GROMACS .gro file of N, CA and C in nm:
model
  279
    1UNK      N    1  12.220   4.061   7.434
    1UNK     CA    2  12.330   4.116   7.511
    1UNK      C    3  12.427   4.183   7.414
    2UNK      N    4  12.452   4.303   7.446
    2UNK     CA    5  12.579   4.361   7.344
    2UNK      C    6  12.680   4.331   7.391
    3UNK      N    7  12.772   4.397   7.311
    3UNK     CA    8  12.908   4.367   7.306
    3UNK      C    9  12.949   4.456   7.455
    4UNK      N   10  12.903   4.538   7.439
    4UNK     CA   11  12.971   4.604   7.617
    4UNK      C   12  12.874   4.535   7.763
    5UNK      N   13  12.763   4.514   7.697
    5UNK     CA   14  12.707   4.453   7.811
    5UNK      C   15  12.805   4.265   7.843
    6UNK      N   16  12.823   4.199   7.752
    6UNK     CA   17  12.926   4.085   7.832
    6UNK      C   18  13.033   4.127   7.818
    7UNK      N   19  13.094   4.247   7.787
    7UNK     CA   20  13.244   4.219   7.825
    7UNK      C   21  13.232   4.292   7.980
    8UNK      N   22  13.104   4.337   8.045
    8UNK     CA   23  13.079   4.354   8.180
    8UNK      C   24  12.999   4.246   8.259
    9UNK      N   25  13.014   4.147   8.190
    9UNK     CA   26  12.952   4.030   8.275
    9UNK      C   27  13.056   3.987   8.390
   10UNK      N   28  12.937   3.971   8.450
   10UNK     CA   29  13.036   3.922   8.583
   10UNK      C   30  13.106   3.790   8.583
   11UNK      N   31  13.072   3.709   8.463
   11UNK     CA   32  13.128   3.568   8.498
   11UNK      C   33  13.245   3.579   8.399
   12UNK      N   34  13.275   3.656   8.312
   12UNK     CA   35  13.347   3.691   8.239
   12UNK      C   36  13.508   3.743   8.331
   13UNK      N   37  13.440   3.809   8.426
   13UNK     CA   38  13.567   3.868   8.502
   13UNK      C   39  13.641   3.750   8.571
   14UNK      N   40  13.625   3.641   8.622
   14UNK     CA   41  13.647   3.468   8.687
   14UNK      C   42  13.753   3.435   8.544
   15UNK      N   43  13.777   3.423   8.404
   15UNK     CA   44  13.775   3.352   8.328
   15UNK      C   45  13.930   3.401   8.303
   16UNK      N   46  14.021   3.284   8.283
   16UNK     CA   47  14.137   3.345   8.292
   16UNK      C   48  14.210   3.408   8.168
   17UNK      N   49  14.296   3.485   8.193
   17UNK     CA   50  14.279   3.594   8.041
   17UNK      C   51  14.383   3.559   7.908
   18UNK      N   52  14.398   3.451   7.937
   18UNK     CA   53  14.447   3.375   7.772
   18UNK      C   54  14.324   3.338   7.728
   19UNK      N   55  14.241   3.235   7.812
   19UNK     CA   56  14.109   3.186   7.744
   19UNK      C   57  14.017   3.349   7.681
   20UNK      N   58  14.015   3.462   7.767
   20UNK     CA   59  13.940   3.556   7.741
   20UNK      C   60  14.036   3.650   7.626
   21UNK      N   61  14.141   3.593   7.598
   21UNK     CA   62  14.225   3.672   7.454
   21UNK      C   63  14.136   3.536   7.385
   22UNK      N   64  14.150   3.493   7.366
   22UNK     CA   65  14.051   3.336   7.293
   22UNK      C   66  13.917   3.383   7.231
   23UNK      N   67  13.865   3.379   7.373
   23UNK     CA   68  13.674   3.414   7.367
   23UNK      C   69  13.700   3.580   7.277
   24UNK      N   70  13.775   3.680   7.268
   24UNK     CA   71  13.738   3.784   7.218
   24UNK      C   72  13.736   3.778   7.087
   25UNK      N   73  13.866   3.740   7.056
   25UNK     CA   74  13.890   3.686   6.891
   25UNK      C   75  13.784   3.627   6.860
   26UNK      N   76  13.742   3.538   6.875
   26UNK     CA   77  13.609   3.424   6.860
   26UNK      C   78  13.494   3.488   6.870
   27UNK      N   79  13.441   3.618   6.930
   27UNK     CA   80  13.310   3.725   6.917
   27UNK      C   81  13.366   3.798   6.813
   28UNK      N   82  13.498   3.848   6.808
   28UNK     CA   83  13.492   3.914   6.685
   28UNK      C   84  13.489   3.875   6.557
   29UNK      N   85  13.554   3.773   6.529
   29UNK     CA   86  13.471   3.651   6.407
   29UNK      C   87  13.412   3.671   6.367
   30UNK      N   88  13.300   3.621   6.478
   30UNK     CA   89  13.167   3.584   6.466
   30UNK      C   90  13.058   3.650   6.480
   31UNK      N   91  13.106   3.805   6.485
   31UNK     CA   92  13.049   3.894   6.469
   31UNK      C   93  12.951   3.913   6.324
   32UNK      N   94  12.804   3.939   6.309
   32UNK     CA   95  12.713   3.928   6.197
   32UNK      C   96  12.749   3.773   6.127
   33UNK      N   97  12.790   3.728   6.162
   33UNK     CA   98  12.791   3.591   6.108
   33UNK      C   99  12.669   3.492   6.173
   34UNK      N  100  12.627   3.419   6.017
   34UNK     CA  101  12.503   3.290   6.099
   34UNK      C  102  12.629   3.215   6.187
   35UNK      N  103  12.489   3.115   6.240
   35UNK     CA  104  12.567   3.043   6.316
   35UNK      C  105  12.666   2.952   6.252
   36UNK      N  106  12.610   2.866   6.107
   36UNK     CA  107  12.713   2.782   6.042
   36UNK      C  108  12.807   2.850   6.005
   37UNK      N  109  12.849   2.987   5.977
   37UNK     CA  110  12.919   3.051   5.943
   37UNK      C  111  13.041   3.010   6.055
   38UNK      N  112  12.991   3.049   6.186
   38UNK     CA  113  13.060   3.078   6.324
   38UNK      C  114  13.154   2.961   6.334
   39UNK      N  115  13.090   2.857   6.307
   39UNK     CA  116  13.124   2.703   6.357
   39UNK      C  117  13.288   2.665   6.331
   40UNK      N  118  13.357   2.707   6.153
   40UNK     CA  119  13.495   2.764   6.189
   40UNK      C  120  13.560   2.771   6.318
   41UNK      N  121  13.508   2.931   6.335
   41UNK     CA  122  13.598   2.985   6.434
   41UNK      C  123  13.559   2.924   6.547
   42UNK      N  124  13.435   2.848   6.584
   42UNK     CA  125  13.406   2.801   6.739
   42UNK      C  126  13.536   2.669   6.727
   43UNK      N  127  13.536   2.571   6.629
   43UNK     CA  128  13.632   2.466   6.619
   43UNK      C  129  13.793   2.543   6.655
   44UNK      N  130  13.800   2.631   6.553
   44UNK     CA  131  13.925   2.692   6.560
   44UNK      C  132  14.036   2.735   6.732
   45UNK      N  133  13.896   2.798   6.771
   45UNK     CA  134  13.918   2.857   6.931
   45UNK      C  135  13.912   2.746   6.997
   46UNK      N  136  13.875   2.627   6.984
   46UNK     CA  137  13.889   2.527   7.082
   46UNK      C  138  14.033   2.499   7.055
   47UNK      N  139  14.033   2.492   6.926
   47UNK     CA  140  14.203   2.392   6.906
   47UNK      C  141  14.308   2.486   6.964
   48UNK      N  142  14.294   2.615   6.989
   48UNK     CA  143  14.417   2.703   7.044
   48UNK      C  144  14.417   2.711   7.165
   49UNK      N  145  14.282   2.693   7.234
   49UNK     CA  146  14.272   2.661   7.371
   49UNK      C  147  14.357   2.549   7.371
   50UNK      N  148  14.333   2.414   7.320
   50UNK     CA  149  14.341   2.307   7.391
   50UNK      C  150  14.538   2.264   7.346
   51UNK      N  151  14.618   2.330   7.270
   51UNK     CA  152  14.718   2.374   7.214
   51UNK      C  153  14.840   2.438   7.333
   52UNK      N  154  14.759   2.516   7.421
   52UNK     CA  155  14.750   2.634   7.537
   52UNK      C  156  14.764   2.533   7.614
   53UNK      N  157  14.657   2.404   7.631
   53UNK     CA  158  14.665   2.299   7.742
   53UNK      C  159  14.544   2.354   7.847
   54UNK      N  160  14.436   2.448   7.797
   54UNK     CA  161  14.355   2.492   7.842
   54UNK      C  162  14.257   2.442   7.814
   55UNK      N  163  14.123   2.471   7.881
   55UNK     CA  164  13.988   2.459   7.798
   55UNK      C  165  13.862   2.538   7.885
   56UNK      N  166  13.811   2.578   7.825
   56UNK     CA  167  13.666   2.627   7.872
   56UNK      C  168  13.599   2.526   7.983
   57UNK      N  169  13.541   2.585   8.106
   57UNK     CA  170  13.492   2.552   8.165
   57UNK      C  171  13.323   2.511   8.151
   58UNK      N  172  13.232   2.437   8.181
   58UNK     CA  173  13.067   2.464   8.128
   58UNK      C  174  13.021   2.584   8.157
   59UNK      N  175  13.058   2.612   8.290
   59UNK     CA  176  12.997   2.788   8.303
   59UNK      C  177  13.027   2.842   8.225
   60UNK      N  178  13.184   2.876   8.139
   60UNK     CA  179  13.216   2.939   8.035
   60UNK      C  180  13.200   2.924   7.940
   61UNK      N  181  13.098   2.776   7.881
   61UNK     CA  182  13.080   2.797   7.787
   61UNK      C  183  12.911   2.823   7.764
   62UNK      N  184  12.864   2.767   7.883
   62UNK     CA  185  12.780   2.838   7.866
   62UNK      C  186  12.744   2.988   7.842
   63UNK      N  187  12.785   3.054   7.940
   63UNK     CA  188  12.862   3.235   7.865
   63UNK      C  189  12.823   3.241   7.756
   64UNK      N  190  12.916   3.156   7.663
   64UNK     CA  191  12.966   3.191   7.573
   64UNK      C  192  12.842   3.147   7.452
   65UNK      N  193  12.784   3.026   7.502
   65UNK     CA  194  12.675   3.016   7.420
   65UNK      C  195  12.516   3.116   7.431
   66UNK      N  196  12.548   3.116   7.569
   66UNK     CA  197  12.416   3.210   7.608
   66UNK      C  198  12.431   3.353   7.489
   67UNK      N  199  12.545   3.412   7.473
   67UNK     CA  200  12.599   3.526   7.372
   67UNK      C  201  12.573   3.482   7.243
   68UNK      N  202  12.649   3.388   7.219
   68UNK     CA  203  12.607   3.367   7.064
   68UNK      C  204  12.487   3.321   6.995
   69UNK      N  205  12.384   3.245   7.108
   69UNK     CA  206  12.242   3.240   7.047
   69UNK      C  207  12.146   3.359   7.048
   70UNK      N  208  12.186   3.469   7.109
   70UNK     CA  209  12.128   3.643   7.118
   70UNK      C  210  12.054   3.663   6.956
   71UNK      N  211  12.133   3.663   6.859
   71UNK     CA  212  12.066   3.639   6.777
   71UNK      C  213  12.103   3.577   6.636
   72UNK      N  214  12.014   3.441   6.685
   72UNK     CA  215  12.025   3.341   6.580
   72UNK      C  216  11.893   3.333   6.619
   73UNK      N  217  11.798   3.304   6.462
   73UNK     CA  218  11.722   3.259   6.466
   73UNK      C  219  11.688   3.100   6.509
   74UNK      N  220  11.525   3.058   6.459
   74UNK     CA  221  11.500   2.938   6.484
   74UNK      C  222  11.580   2.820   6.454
   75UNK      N  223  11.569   2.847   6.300
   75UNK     CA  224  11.689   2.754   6.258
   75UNK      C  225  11.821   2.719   6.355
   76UNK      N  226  11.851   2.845   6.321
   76UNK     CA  227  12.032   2.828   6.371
   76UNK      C  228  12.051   2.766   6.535
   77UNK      N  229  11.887   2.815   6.603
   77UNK     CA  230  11.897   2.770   6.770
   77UNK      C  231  11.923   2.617   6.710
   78UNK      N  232  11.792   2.569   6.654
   78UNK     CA  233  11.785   2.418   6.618
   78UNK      C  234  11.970   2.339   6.573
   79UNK      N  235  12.029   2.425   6.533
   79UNK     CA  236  12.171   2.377   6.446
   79UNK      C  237  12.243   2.397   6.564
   80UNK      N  238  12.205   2.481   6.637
   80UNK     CA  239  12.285   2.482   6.729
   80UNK      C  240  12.300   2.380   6.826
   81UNK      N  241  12.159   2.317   6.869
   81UNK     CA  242  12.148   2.268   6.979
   81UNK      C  243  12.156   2.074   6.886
   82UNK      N  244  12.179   2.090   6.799
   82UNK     CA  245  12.269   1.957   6.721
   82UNK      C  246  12.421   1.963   6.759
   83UNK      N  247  12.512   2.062   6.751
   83UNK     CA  248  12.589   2.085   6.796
   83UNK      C  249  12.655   2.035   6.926
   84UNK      N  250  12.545   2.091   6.995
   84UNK     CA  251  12.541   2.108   7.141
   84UNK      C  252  12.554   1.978   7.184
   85UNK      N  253  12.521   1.871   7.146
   85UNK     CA  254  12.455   1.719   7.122
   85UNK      C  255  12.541   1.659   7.089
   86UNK      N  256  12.580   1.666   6.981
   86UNK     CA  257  12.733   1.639   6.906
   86UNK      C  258  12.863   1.665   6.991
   87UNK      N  259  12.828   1.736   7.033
   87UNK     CA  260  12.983   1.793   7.175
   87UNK      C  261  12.986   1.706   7.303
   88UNK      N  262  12.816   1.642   7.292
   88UNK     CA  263  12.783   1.614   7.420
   88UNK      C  264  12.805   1.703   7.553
   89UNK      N  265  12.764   1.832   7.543
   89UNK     CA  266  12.725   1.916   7.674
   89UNK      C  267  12.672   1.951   7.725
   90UNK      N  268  12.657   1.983   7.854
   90UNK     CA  269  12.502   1.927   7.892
   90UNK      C  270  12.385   1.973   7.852
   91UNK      N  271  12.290   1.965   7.897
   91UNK     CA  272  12.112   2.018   7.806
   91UNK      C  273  12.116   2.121   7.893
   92UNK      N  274  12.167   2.177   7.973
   92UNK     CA  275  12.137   2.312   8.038
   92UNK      C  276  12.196   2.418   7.967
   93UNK      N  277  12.288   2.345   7.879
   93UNK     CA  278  12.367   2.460   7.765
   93UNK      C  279  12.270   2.532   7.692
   0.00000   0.00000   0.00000
């Protein structure tokens, strides 16, 4: 998915637009970055969400993960989905 194809996602348009000043900063980051690279800014964007008194919804983060595993290899899926585990969210993530 490119960068213009989710910022035309439809579930993107639902997401309220402090969290989506959040989520943009946080793609632009993590833009060409591996995934351990990313992990920073994924911690980072939670703490300003949750700062805000906000937080990502699972649909939204799913979004948000569905985008950032586009391309990560094997590895990084595998690091990822430790992560994922570690957060405890659900296995449909």
């Amino acid at each position: 998915m490119t960068r213009v194809d989710w910022a035309n996602h439809p579930a993107v348009r639902k997401i309220d637009i402090r969290k989506l000043s959040v989520l943009m900063a946080l793609m632009n980051q993590s833009e060409g970055k591996s995934f351990s690279e990313m992990i920073p800014s994924i911690i980072d964007a939670n703490k300003h969400l949750t700062a805000m008194g906000l937080a990502f919804t699972n649909d939204e983060i799913k979004l948000i993960f569905d985008v950032m595993k586009k391309d990560m290899s094997e590895e990084e899926v595998q690091q990822f989905n430790k992560l994922r585990s570690l957060m405890n969210l659900p296995t449909w993530l």
